[in-house]
Coordinates of C-alpha atoms in Angstrom, one line a residue:
Chain A
M1 CA 51.3 -28.1 -71.9
T2 CA 49.1 -26.0 -69.9
A3 CA 48.9 -27.3 -66.3
V4 CA 45.2 -25.5 -65.5
I5 CA 42.6 -24.4 -68.3
A6 CA 39.5 -23.0 -66.9
R7 CA 36.4 -21.8 -68.9
D8 CA 33.5 -20.3 -67.4
L9 CA 33.8 -21.8 -64.2
I10 CA 30.6 -21.5 -61.9
K11 CA 30.3 -23.1 -58.4
R12 CA 27.0 -22.5 -56.4
F13 CA 26.5 -23.9 -52.9
G14 CA 22.5 -23.8 -52.5
T15 CA 21.5 -20.1 -53.8
L16 CA 24.8 -18.9 -53.0
E17 CA 27.0 -18.5 -56.2
A18 CA 30.8 -18.6 -55.0
V19 CA 32.5 -18.7 -58.5
R20 CA 30.7 -17.1 -61.2
G21 CA 32.0 -17.9 -64.2
V22 CA 35.8 -17.3 -64.1
S23 CA 38.3 -18.4 -67.2
F24 CA 42.1 -18.6 -67.1
D25 CA 45.0 -20.6 -68.2
V26 CA 48.0 -21.6 -65.7
H27 CA 51.0 -22.0 -67.9
D28 CA 53.5 -24.7 -67.4
G29 CA 56.5 -23.7 -65.1
E30 CA 55.1 -20.2 -64.0
C31 CA 54.0 -19.1 -60.7
F32 CA 50.0 -18.1 -61.1
G33 CA 48.6 -16.1 -58.2
L34 CA 44.9 -15.7 -57.4
L35 CA 44.7 -12.4 -55.5
G36 CA 41.5 -11.1 -54.0
P37 CA 39.6 -10.2 -50.6
N38 CA 38.4 -12.8 -48.3
G39 CA 35.2 -14.5 -49.8
A40 CA 36.3 -14.0 -53.3
G41 CA 36.1 -17.3 -54.8
K42 CA 39.7 -17.9 -54.8
T43 CA 39.8 -21.0 -52.3
T44 CA 36.6 -22.6 -53.8
T45 CA 38.0 -22.3 -57.1
L46 CA 41.3 -24.1 -55.6
S47 CA 39.2 -26.3 -54.5
M48 CA 37.8 -27.1 -58.1
I49 CA 41.2 -27.6 -59.3
R50 CA 42.2 -29.6 -56.4
C51 CA 39.3 -32.2 -57.4
V52 CA 37.9 -31.7 -53.9
L53 CA 34.9 -29.9 -55.3
R54 CA 32.7 -30.2 -58.3
P55 CA 32.1 -27.0 -60.7
T56 CA 28.4 -26.5 -61.1
S57 CA 29.4 -26.0 -64.9
G58 CA 31.9 -24.7 -67.1
Q59 CA 35.3 -26.5 -68.3
L60 CA 38.2 -27.4 -66.2
K61 CA 41.2 -29.4 -67.2
V62 CA 44.1 -29.8 -65.0
L63 CA 47.4 -31.5 -66.4
G64 CA 45.6 -32.3 -69.7
M65 CA 42.9 -34.0 -67.6
D66 CA 38.9 -33.5 -67.0
T67 CA 38.3 -33.1 -63.0
Q68 CA 35.1 -34.7 -63.4
S69 CA 36.4 -37.8 -64.8
H70 CA 40.3 -38.3 -63.8
D71 CA 39.9 -36.9 -60.0
R72 CA 42.2 -39.4 -58.6
D73 CA 44.7 -39.7 -61.5
I74 CA 45.2 -35.4 -60.8
R75 CA 45.3 -35.7 -57.0
Y76 CA 47.9 -38.1 -57.8
R77 CA 50.0 -35.3 -59.4
L78 CA 49.5 -32.3 -57.3
G79 CA 51.0 -31.3 -54.2
V80 CA 48.7 -29.4 -51.8
V81 CA 49.3 -26.7 -48.9
P82 CA 45.9 -26.1 -47.8
Q83 CA 44.8 -23.2 -45.8
G84 CA 45.4 -23.6 -41.9
D85 CA 46.9 -26.9 -41.7
T86 CA 45.8 -30.7 -41.9
L87 CA 48.9 -32.3 -40.4
D88 CA 48.6 -35.3 -38.6
P89 CA 48.7 -34.7 -34.7
D90 CA 48.9 -38.1 -34.0
L91 CA 52.0 -38.6 -35.9
S92 CA 55.4 -37.3 -35.2
V93 CA 57.3 -35.2 -38.2
R94 CA 58.8 -37.8 -39.9
E95 CA 55.8 -40.1 -39.6
N96 CA 53.8 -37.5 -41.5
L97 CA 55.8 -37.1 -44.1
E98 CA 56.2 -41.0 -44.3
T99 CA 52.5 -41.7 -44.1
Y100 CA 51.9 -38.9 -46.7
A101 CA 54.0 -40.6 -48.7
G102 CA 52.2 -44.0 -48.5
Y103 CA 48.9 -42.3 -49.7
F104 CA 50.5 -41.6 -53.0
G105 CA 51.7 -45.2 -53.1
L106 CA 55.5 -44.7 -52.5
G107 CA 57.4 -47.6 -51.2
R108 CA 58.5 -47.2 -47.4
K109 CA 62.5 -46.9 -48.6
E110 CA 61.6 -44.1 -51.2
A111 CA 59.6 -42.5 -48.5
R112 CA 62.4 -42.4 -46.1
S113 CA 64.6 -41.2 -48.4
R114 CA 62.4 -38.3 -49.6
G115 CA 61.2 -37.6 -46.3
A116 CA 64.9 -36.9 -45.3
E117 CA 65.9 -35.1 -48.2
L118 CA 62.8 -32.8 -47.7
L119 CA 63.6 -32.5 -43.8
A120 CA 66.8 -31.1 -44.8
F121 CA 65.6 -28.8 -47.4
M122 CA 62.7 -27.4 -44.9
A123 CA 65.4 -26.9 -42.3
L124 CA 63.5 -29.4 -40.0
E125 CA 66.0 -32.0 -39.6
E126 CA 66.4 -31.7 -35.6
K127 CA 62.3 -31.8 -35.4
E128 CA 61.9 -35.3 -37.1
A129 CA 60.7 -37.4 -34.2
V130 CA 58.9 -34.5 -32.9
R131 CA 55.1 -34.3 -32.4
I132 CA 53.2 -31.7 -34.3
D133 CA 51.8 -29.9 -31.1
Q134 CA 55.2 -28.7 -30.6
L135 CA 56.3 -27.4 -33.7
S136 CA 56.0 -23.5 -34.2
G137 CA 53.8 -22.1 -36.5
G138 CA 56.8 -21.5 -39.2
Q139 CA 57.6 -25.0 -38.3
R140 CA 54.1 -26.2 -39.2
R141 CA 54.2 -24.3 -42.6
R142 CA 57.8 -26.2 -43.5
L143 CA 56.2 -29.2 -42.8
A144 CA 53.3 -28.7 -44.6
L145 CA 55.4 -27.5 -48.0
A146 CA 57.8 -30.6 -47.2
R147 CA 54.7 -33.0 -47.2
A148 CA 53.2 -31.3 -50.5
L149 CA 56.4 -32.1 -52.2
I150 CA 56.9 -35.8 -50.8
S151 CA 55.6 -37.1 -54.1
D152 CA 57.3 -34.9 -56.4
P153 CA 54.0 -32.7 -57.9
R154 CA 53.7 -31.6 -61.2
L155 CA 51.6 -28.6 -60.0
L156 CA 51.9 -27.2 -56.5
I157 CA 48.8 -25.7 -54.9
L158 CA 49.5 -23.1 -52.0
D159 CA 46.4 -21.6 -50.2
E160 CA 47.6 -18.6 -48.2
P161 CA 51.2 -20.5 -47.0
T162 CA 52.4 -17.7 -45.1
T163 CA 49.3 -16.2 -43.1
G164 CA 50.2 -15.7 -39.8
L165 CA 53.8 -16.4 -39.5
D166 CA 56.3 -13.8 -38.4
P167 CA 58.2 -12.1 -41.0
Q168 CA 61.5 -14.3 -40.4
A169 CA 59.3 -17.4 -41.2
R170 CA 57.5 -15.8 -44.4
H171 CA 60.7 -14.9 -45.9
H172 CA 62.5 -18.2 -45.3
L173 CA 59.5 -20.1 -46.8
W174 CA 59.1 -17.6 -49.9
Q175 CA 63.0 -18.1 -50.4
R176 CA 61.8 -22.1 -50.6
L177 CA 59.0 -21.3 -53.0
R178 CA 61.5 -19.4 -55.1
T179 CA 64.0 -22.0 -55.4
L180 CA 61.3 -24.6 -56.4
R181 CA 59.8 -22.1 -59.0
G182 CA 63.7 -21.8 -60.2
R183 CA 63.6 -25.4 -60.6
G184 CA 60.6 -25.1 -62.9
T185 CA 57.8 -26.1 -60.4
T186 CA 54.3 -24.8 -61.7
M187 CA 52.9 -23.5 -58.7
I188 CA 49.2 -21.5 -58.1
L189 CA 49.4 -19.6 -55.1
C190 CA 46.3 -18.2 -53.4
T191 CA 46.9 -15.0 -51.2
H192 CA 45.5 -11.6 -50.2
D193 CA 48.9 -10.7 -49.3
M194 CA 50.6 -8.3 -52.1
H195 CA 54.2 -8.5 -51.2
E196 CA 53.8 -12.4 -51.3
A197 CA 52.1 -11.9 -55.0
E198 CA 54.6 -9.5 -55.8
A199 CA 57.5 -11.6 -54.6
L200 CA 56.5 -14.8 -56.1
C201 CA 54.0 -14.9 -58.8
D202 CA 54.7 -14.5 -62.6
R203 CA 50.9 -13.9 -63.2
L204 CA 48.0 -13.0 -61.3
A205 CA 44.2 -13.1 -61.3
I206 CA 42.3 -10.7 -59.4
F207 CA 39.5 -12.1 -57.9
D208 CA 36.4 -10.2 -56.5
H209 CA 32.4 -11.5 -55.6
G210 CA 33.4 -14.7 -57.8
R211 CA 34.7 -13.1 -60.6
I212 CA 38.0 -12.3 -62.2
L213 CA 38.6 -8.7 -62.9
D214 CA 42.0 -8.9 -64.5
I215 CA 44.8 -11.4 -65.3
G216 CA 48.4 -10.2 -66.0
A217 CA 51.9 -10.0 -64.7
P218 CA 52.3 -7.7 -61.3
A219 CA 54.2 -5.2 -63.2
E220 CA 51.8 -5.0 -66.2
L221 CA 48.7 -4.8 -64.0
I222 CA 50.0 -2.2 -61.8
E223 CA 51.0 -0.1 -64.9
R224 CA 47.6 -0.6 -66.1
H225 CA 45.6 0.2 -63.5
A226 CA 47.5 2.3 -60.8
G227 CA 50.3 3.7 -63.3
A228 CA 54.0 4.5 -62.3
E229 CA 53.6 6.7 -58.8
V230 CA 51.0 7.7 -56.3
L231 CA 50.8 11.1 -54.5
E232 CA 49.3 9.9 -51.2
I233 CA 47.9 12.9 -48.5
L234 CA 46.6 11.3 -45.3
D235 CA 45.1 14.6 -43.5
A236 CA 43.7 16.3 -46.9
G237 CA 40.9 18.1 -44.7
R238 CA 43.2 20.4 -43.0
A239 CA 43.8 22.6 -46.4
E240 CA 41.1 22.1 -49.0
G241 CA 41.3 25.0 -50.6
A242 CA 45.1 24.6 -51.2
L243 CA 44.7 20.9 -52.3
A244 CA 41.9 21.9 -54.9
E245 CA 44.0 25.0 -56.1
L246 CA 47.1 23.0 -56.3
L247 CA 45.7 19.8 -57.6
G248 CA 44.1 21.7 -60.2
S249 CA 47.2 22.3 -62.0
L250 CA 48.1 18.5 -62.4
P251 CA 47.8 16.9 -65.9
A252 CA 44.1 15.8 -66.7
D253 CA 44.7 12.1 -66.8
I254 CA 45.9 11.8 -63.5
R255 CA 43.4 9.9 -61.5
R256 CA 42.1 11.4 -58.1
E257 CA 40.5 9.5 -55.5
R258 CA 39.3 10.8 -52.1
H259 CA 38.3 8.7 -49.2
G260 CA 37.4 10.8 -45.9
E261 CA 40.8 12.5 -44.9
L262 CA 42.7 10.6 -47.2
F263 CA 43.6 11.8 -50.6
V264 CA 45.1 9.6 -53.4
A265 CA 46.3 10.5 -57.2
Y266 CA 47.7 8.0 -59.5
A267 CA 50.1 9.2 -62.2
P268 CA 50.6 7.2 -65.4
R269 CA 54.2 8.4 -65.8
V270 CA 57.1 9.3 -63.1
G271 CA 57.6 13.0 -62.7
C272 CA 53.7 14.2 -63.1
F273 CA 54.2 15.3 -59.2
S274 CA 56.7 18.0 -59.9
M275 CA 58.8 19.2 -57.1
P276 CA 57.3 23.0 -57.1
L277 CA 54.0 21.3 -56.5
L278 CA 55.1 19.2 -53.9
Q279 CA 56.6 21.9 -52.1
G280 CA 53.6 24.2 -52.4
L281 CA 51.7 21.6 -50.5
R282 CA 54.4 21.3 -47.7
D283 CA 54.5 24.9 -47.3
R284 CA 50.7 25.0 -46.5
G285 CA 51.1 22.2 -43.9
L286 CA 50.0 19.1 -45.8
G287 CA 51.9 16.0 -44.9
M288 CA 52.1 13.8 -48.0
T289 CA 54.3 10.9 -49.6
V290 CA 54.6 10.2 -53.3
R291 CA 55.6 6.7 -54.0
R292 CA 55.9 4.1 -56.5
A293 CA 52.7 2.2 -57.5
T294 CA 52.3 -1.2 -55.8
L295 CA 50.1 -4.4 -56.7
E296 CA 48.3 -3.2 -53.1
D297 CA 47.2 0.0 -55.2
V298 CA 45.7 -2.1 -58.0
F299 CA 43.9 -4.2 -55.8
L300 CA 42.4 -1.3 -53.8
I301 CA 41.3 0.6 -57.2
L302 CA 39.6 -2.7 -58.7
T303 CA 38.0 -4.0 -55.4
G304 CA 37.2 -0.8 -53.3
R305 CA 38.0 0.0 -50.1
E306 CA 34.9 -1.1 -48.0
L307 CA 35.5 -3.7 -45.4
R308 CA 35.0 -7.2 -46.2
E309 CA 33.7 -9.7 -43.6
Chain B
M1 CA 57.1 -41.9 -58.9
N2 CA 54.8 -44.0 -61.1
A3 CA 52.6 -43.0 -64.0
A4 CA 49.3 -44.2 -62.5
A5 CA 47.6 -43.5 -59.3
P6 CA 48.0 -46.5 -56.9
S7 CA 44.9 -48.8 -56.7
R8 CA 42.3 -48.4 -54.4
I9 CA 43.2 -51.4 -52.9
R10 CA 46.5 -50.0 -51.9
S11 CA 44.9 -46.6 -50.8
I12 CA 42.9 -48.4 -48.3
A13 CA 46.2 -50.0 -47.0
A14 CA 47.7 -47.0 -47.0
V15 CA 45.1 -45.4 -44.6
L16 CA 45.0 -48.5 -42.5
R17 CA 48.6 -48.4 -42.1
R18 CA 48.2 -44.7 -40.4
H19 CA 46.0 -45.6 -38.3
L20 CA 48.1 -48.9 -37.2
R21 CA 50.8 -46.6 -36.7
V22 CA 49.0 -44.3 -34.0
W23 CA 47.6 -47.5 -32.7
R24 CA 51.1 -49.0 -32.0
R25 CA 51.8 -45.6 -29.8
L26 CA 48.8 -46.2 -27.5
F27 CA 49.3 -50.3 -27.8
V28 CA 50.0 -50.8 -24.2
S29 CA 47.6 -48.8 -22.2
H30 CA 44.8 -50.2 -24.7
A31 CA 46.1 -53.9 -24.2
V32 CA 46.1 -53.5 -20.5
G33 CA 42.6 -51.9 -20.4
S34 CA 41.3 -54.8 -22.7
L35 CA 42.6 -57.5 -20.6
V36 CA 41.4 -56.0 -17.3
E37 CA 38.0 -55.0 -18.0
P38 CA 36.7 -58.4 -18.6
L39 CA 38.8 -59.6 -15.9
V40 CA 36.8 -57.4 -13.7
Y41 CA 33.2 -58.3 -15.1
L42 CA 34.0 -62.1 -15.1
V43 CA 34.9 -61.9 -11.4
A44 CA 31.8 -59.3 -10.4
F45 CA 29.1 -60.7 -12.4
G46 CA 30.7 -64.5 -12.5
F47 CA 30.9 -64.6 -8.6
G48 CA 28.9 -61.8 -7.4
L49 CA 25.7 -62.5 -9.6
G50 CA 26.3 -65.6 -10.3
M51 CA 25.8 -67.0 -6.9
L52 CA 22.5 -65.6 -7.1
V53 CA 21.9 -67.1 -10.2
P54 CA 20.9 -70.8 -11.2
D55 CA 22.4 -72.5 -14.1
V56 CA 21.6 -71.0 -17.5
G57 CA 20.8 -73.8 -19.8
G58 CA 23.0 -76.3 -17.8
R59 CA 26.0 -74.5 -17.6
S60 CA 27.2 -71.9 -14.9
Y61 CA 26.3 -68.3 -15.0
L62 CA 30.0 -67.7 -15.8
S63 CA 30.1 -69.9 -18.7
F64 CA 26.5 -68.3 -20.0
L65 CA 28.3 -65.0 -19.5
A66 CA 31.7 -65.4 -21.3
P67 CA 30.8 -65.5 -24.7
G68 CA 28.4 -62.9 -24.2
L69 CA 31.6 -60.6 -22.7
I70 CA 33.4 -61.2 -25.6
V71 CA 30.6 -59.9 -27.9
S72 CA 30.2 -56.8 -25.9
S73 CA 33.6 -56.0 -25.5
A74 CA 34.6 -56.2 -29.4
L75 CA 31.2 -54.7 -30.6
Y76 CA 32.0 -51.9 -27.8
A77 CA 35.4 -50.9 -28.7
A78 CA 34.5 -50.8 -32.4
T79 CA 31.7 -48.7 -31.7
F80 CA 34.0 -46.2 -29.7
E81 CA 36.6 -46.0 -32.3
G82 CA 34.0 -45.6 -35.1
T83 CA 32.1 -42.6 -33.4
Y84 CA 34.7 -40.6 -31.1
G85 CA 37.7 -42.0 -32.8
T86 CA 36.3 -41.3 -36.5
Y87 CA 34.7 -37.8 -35.4
T88 CA 37.8 -36.5 -34.2
R89 CA 39.4 -37.4 -37.3
L90 CA 36.9 -36.0 -39.4
V91 CA 36.1 -32.8 -37.6
P92 CA 38.5 -31.0 -35.4
Q93 CA 41.7 -32.5 -36.4
R94 CA 40.7 -32.6 -40.4
T95 CA 42.9 -35.7 -40.9
F96 CA 40.4 -36.8 -43.7
E97 CA 40.7 -33.5 -45.6
G98 CA 44.7 -34.0 -45.3
M99 CA 44.1 -37.4 -46.8
L100 CA 41.8 -36.1 -49.7
S101 CA 45.0 -33.8 -51.0
T102 CA 46.2 -37.3 -52.1
P103 CA 45.0 -40.0 -54.5
V104 CA 43.0 -41.6 -51.5
S105 CA 39.5 -40.9 -52.2
V106 CA 36.4 -40.9 -49.5
A107 CA 35.4 -44.3 -50.3
E108 CA 38.9 -45.4 -49.1
V109 CA 38.7 -43.2 -46.2
V110 CA 35.6 -44.6 -45.0
I111 CA 36.6 -48.3 -45.5
G112 CA 39.8 -47.7 -43.9
E113 CA 38.2 -46.3 -40.9
A114 CA 35.5 -49.1 -40.8
L115 CA 38.8 -51.9 -40.8
Y116 CA 40.5 -49.9 -38.3
A117 CA 37.6 -49.9 -35.8
G118 CA 37.0 -53.4 -36.7
L119 CA 40.2 -54.3 -36.2
K120 CA 40.4 -52.6 -32.6
G121 CA 37.0 -54.7 -31.6
T122 CA 38.5 -57.7 -32.8
F123 CA 41.8 -57.2 -30.5
A124 CA 39.2 -56.4 -27.5
G125 CA 37.0 -59.7 -28.0
C126 CA 40.2 -61.9 -28.4
A127 CA 41.7 -60.1 -25.0
V128 CA 38.3 -61.7 -23.3
L129 CA 38.9 -65.0 -24.8
L130 CA 42.5 -64.9 -23.3
V131 CA 40.9 -64.3 -20.1
A132 CA 38.1 -66.7 -20.4
T133 CA 40.3 -69.4 -21.3
A134 CA 42.4 -69.1 -18.3
F135 CA 39.5 -68.9 -16.3
G136 CA 38.7 -72.4 -17.7
L137 CA 35.4 -71.2 -19.7
M138 CA 36.3 -72.1 -23.2
E139 CA 35.0 -75.9 -23.8
S140 CA 35.9 -76.5 -27.1
P141 CA 38.6 -76.2 -30.1
W142 CA 35.7 -74.2 -31.9
A143 CA 36.8 -71.2 -29.9
L144 CA 39.5 -70.7 -32.6
A145 CA 36.6 -69.3 -34.3
V146 CA 36.1 -66.7 -31.8
P147 CA 38.5 -63.9 -33.6
A148 CA 37.1 -64.6 -37.0
L149 CA 33.6 -64.2 -35.7
S150 CA 34.5 -60.8 -33.4
V151 CA 36.0 -59.6 -36.8
L152 CA 32.4 -60.0 -38.4
G153 CA 30.5 -58.2 -35.7
A154 CA 33.2 -55.6 -34.9
L155 CA 33.0 -54.7 -38.9
G156 CA 29.4 -54.3 -38.6
F157 CA 29.2 -51.7 -35.6
A158 CA 32.3 -50.0 -37.1
G159 CA 30.5 -49.2 -40.1
I160 CA 27.7 -48.1 -38.6
S161 CA 29.4 -45.8 -35.9
V162 CA 31.3 -44.3 -38.8
L163 CA 27.8 -43.5 -40.6
V164 CA 27.0 -42.0 -37.3
S165 CA 29.8 -39.8 -37.2
G166 CA 28.8 -38.6 -40.7
I167 CA 25.7 -37.3 -39.8
S168 CA 26.7 -35.9 -36.0
R169 CA 27.3 -32.3 -35.7
S170 CA 29.3 -32.7 -32.5
Y171 CA 30.3 -35.1 -29.8
D172 CA 27.1 -34.7 -27.9
A173 CA 24.8 -36.4 -30.9
F174 CA 27.0 -39.6 -30.0
N175 CA 25.1 -39.7 -26.4
Y176 CA 21.8 -40.4 -28.3
F177 CA 23.5 -43.3 -30.5
F178 CA 24.7 -44.8 -27.2
T179 CA 21.7 -44.4 -24.7
L180 CA 19.1 -45.0 -27.7
G181 CA 20.8 -47.2 -30.1
I182 CA 23.5 -49.3 -28.4
T183 CA 22.2 -49.6 -24.9
P184 CA 19.3 -51.5 -26.0
L185 CA 20.6 -53.5 -28.6
F186 CA 23.3 -54.7 -26.2
M187 CA 20.9 -55.6 -23.4
F188 CA 18.2 -57.2 -25.9
S189 CA 20.7 -59.7 -27.3
G190 CA 21.4 -62.4 -24.6
I191 CA 24.8 -61.1 -23.7
F192 CA 23.8 -60.9 -19.8
F193 CA 20.5 -62.9 -19.7
P194 CA 18.7 -65.6 -22.0
L195 CA 16.3 -64.1 -24.2
D196 CA 13.8 -67.3 -24.3
R197 CA 12.0 -66.2 -20.9
L198 CA 10.9 -62.8 -22.7
P199 CA 7.7 -61.9 -24.3
E200 CA 7.1 -63.4 -28.0
W201 CA 7.8 -60.3 -29.5
V202 CA 10.9 -59.2 -28.0
R203 CA 12.3 -62.3 -29.3
V204 CA 11.0 -61.5 -32.8
A205 CA 12.5 -57.9 -32.6
S206 CA 15.8 -59.6 -31.2
W207 CA 16.1 -61.4 -34.5
F208 CA 16.6 -58.2 -36.2
N209 CA 19.2 -57.3 -33.5
P210 CA 22.9 -58.0 -35.0
V211 CA 24.3 -58.4 -31.2
T212 CA 21.8 -61.5 -30.9
H213 CA 23.6 -62.9 -34.2
A214 CA 26.8 -62.1 -32.6
V215 CA 26.3 -63.6 -29.3
E216 CA 24.5 -66.9 -30.7
A217 CA 27.3 -67.5 -33.1
M218 CA 30.0 -66.8 -30.3
R219 CA 27.8 -68.8 -28.1
A220 CA 28.1 -71.7 -30.6
A221 CA 31.8 -71.5 -31.2
C222 CA 32.6 -71.1 -27.3
Y223 CA 30.4 -74.4 -26.2
G224 CA 31.5 -76.5 -29.4
E225 CA 27.7 -76.6 -30.2
V226 CA 28.2 -75.9 -33.9
D227 CA 25.3 -76.7 -36.4
P228 CA 24.2 -75.4 -39.9
R229 CA 22.3 -72.6 -38.2
I230 CA 25.3 -70.8 -37.4
M231 CA 25.2 -70.1 -41.1
I232 CA 22.0 -67.5 -40.5
H233 CA 24.1 -65.9 -37.9
I234 CA 27.2 -65.4 -40.1
G235 CA 25.2 -64.4 -43.1
A236 CA 23.2 -61.5 -41.0
L237 CA 26.5 -60.4 -39.5
L238 CA 28.1 -60.0 -43.1
L239 CA 25.2 -58.1 -44.2
F240 CA 25.4 -56.1 -41.5
A241 CA 29.0 -55.5 -41.9
V242 CA 28.6 -54.4 -45.3
L243 CA 25.2 -52.4 -45.5
P244 CA 26.2 -49.3 -43.5
L245 CA 29.6 -48.6 -45.8
L246 CA 27.7 -47.2 -48.8
P247 CA 25.3 -44.5 -47.0
A248 CA 28.6 -43.9 -44.9
V249 CA 30.6 -43.2 -47.8
R250 CA 27.8 -40.6 -49.1
L251 CA 27.4 -38.5 -45.6
I252 CA 31.1 -38.0 -45.3
R253 CA 31.7 -37.4 -49.3
R254 CA 28.7 -35.0 -48.8
R255 CA 30.2 -33.3 -46.0
L256 CA 34.0 -33.2 -47.1
M257 CA 33.1 -32.3 -50.7
P258 CA 29.6 -29.9 -50.8

């Protein structure tokens, strides 16, 4: 079965059109990423899947059920790690889990044993009696994930789960998410962190201005939009003549961009940037790097480099 | 894991259990406050003011005041929880948002809030009942009906307060609600003085004041002077307990799910 089917989904708030007709499928067992700058419509899309917002128009089926008519049944099968967090500050770590289990109708015994299991899985056993305000940022996120898993959800929804965490905490959380993916948990991950998207997602949709620009596996998207290798010159203004001359010798199918002092070229194949070419640039005093194309390149190519608020 | 989501009743129970869990932690301080406050009021008003005031309707001022104090404590505690408490969970703590990531829906959240505020009010009312009984102010076994009457009155004020939380944009908004709404309702309800010497129009208006009905019913029970008219008061309180819930659900839903 397909976990999520979205067709021509639109969401308007008054005159603001936050989501402008998106269509995508999330397959069972995959980790599907929503990638895009702030305000691209990712969280709004996620909220519609969570049955917290009603679509203005379009079709949305989650776990085979219509979100308009089966919101409780859908929410019953979802686990959600929301943006920021909505942990209950009036309760201890363990009480947070058990109270949440209660909202899903789990009995006291089951809540207790599931809670203990998840505290162990998230390395939070020593914190079980602690109040939420005494947890670090990483511990809060781990608890938020444990809480989302308490009902053994069919679909796990993660809205920027590692924003603001230090690298250790981030990697710890990623590891746990990979373990879950390995067990076949279907996930939807909303992020603007390219590393996170590359590390976790089987497929992703790139959002901007309320639309989906492309959907595919990370490697597919990279190949399609950014190619294989990227040449970057950070201070291109220092030797314009040399740059023009040398780059004139590049194959025609190499895409070039200039943004102020920054020059970027995207090569569809490995080896386009030949050693003599690079040496020539170095001899003229131009600092440059050649690297593998990444998701970040795709992101910038598709959504542009202008600042977003 | 069951195949079907829990029933709405079970969802309400789960929300209420969450609140009771928090209350348990604050219970001692709340209990002490609920007992000391009426003690202070009864001593100060009863003996202080009571010296100056002649008997009211054939009873000492202290006897007159006690049922009113039960009502005011119950309703005030419910109102306080339904405003400051509910708003805290709605806005800064995002507790409701957390609940809405589960099968729990807005209606169950709101009813759970109202029940909790109602329970806290009832508890405060019963604390006054205890103190007043110790003062020998309860005249009849009908006083056993006091908790039930407290529930009714407290639920209504819990409901209206949750509704006010739904439209408030900050804690400051509650100042208007308390000074323009709650205080006049409490003052012109017969808690502190009988209404029969007030101008005709005030007495007529007070019939539309739910506090008046709570006070009348409470006096009847405390004095053991229960007659069929009490059903009118109970009916009015029931109506008031239910009416605010629907708009409260709508307002809070619109706020959480725009």
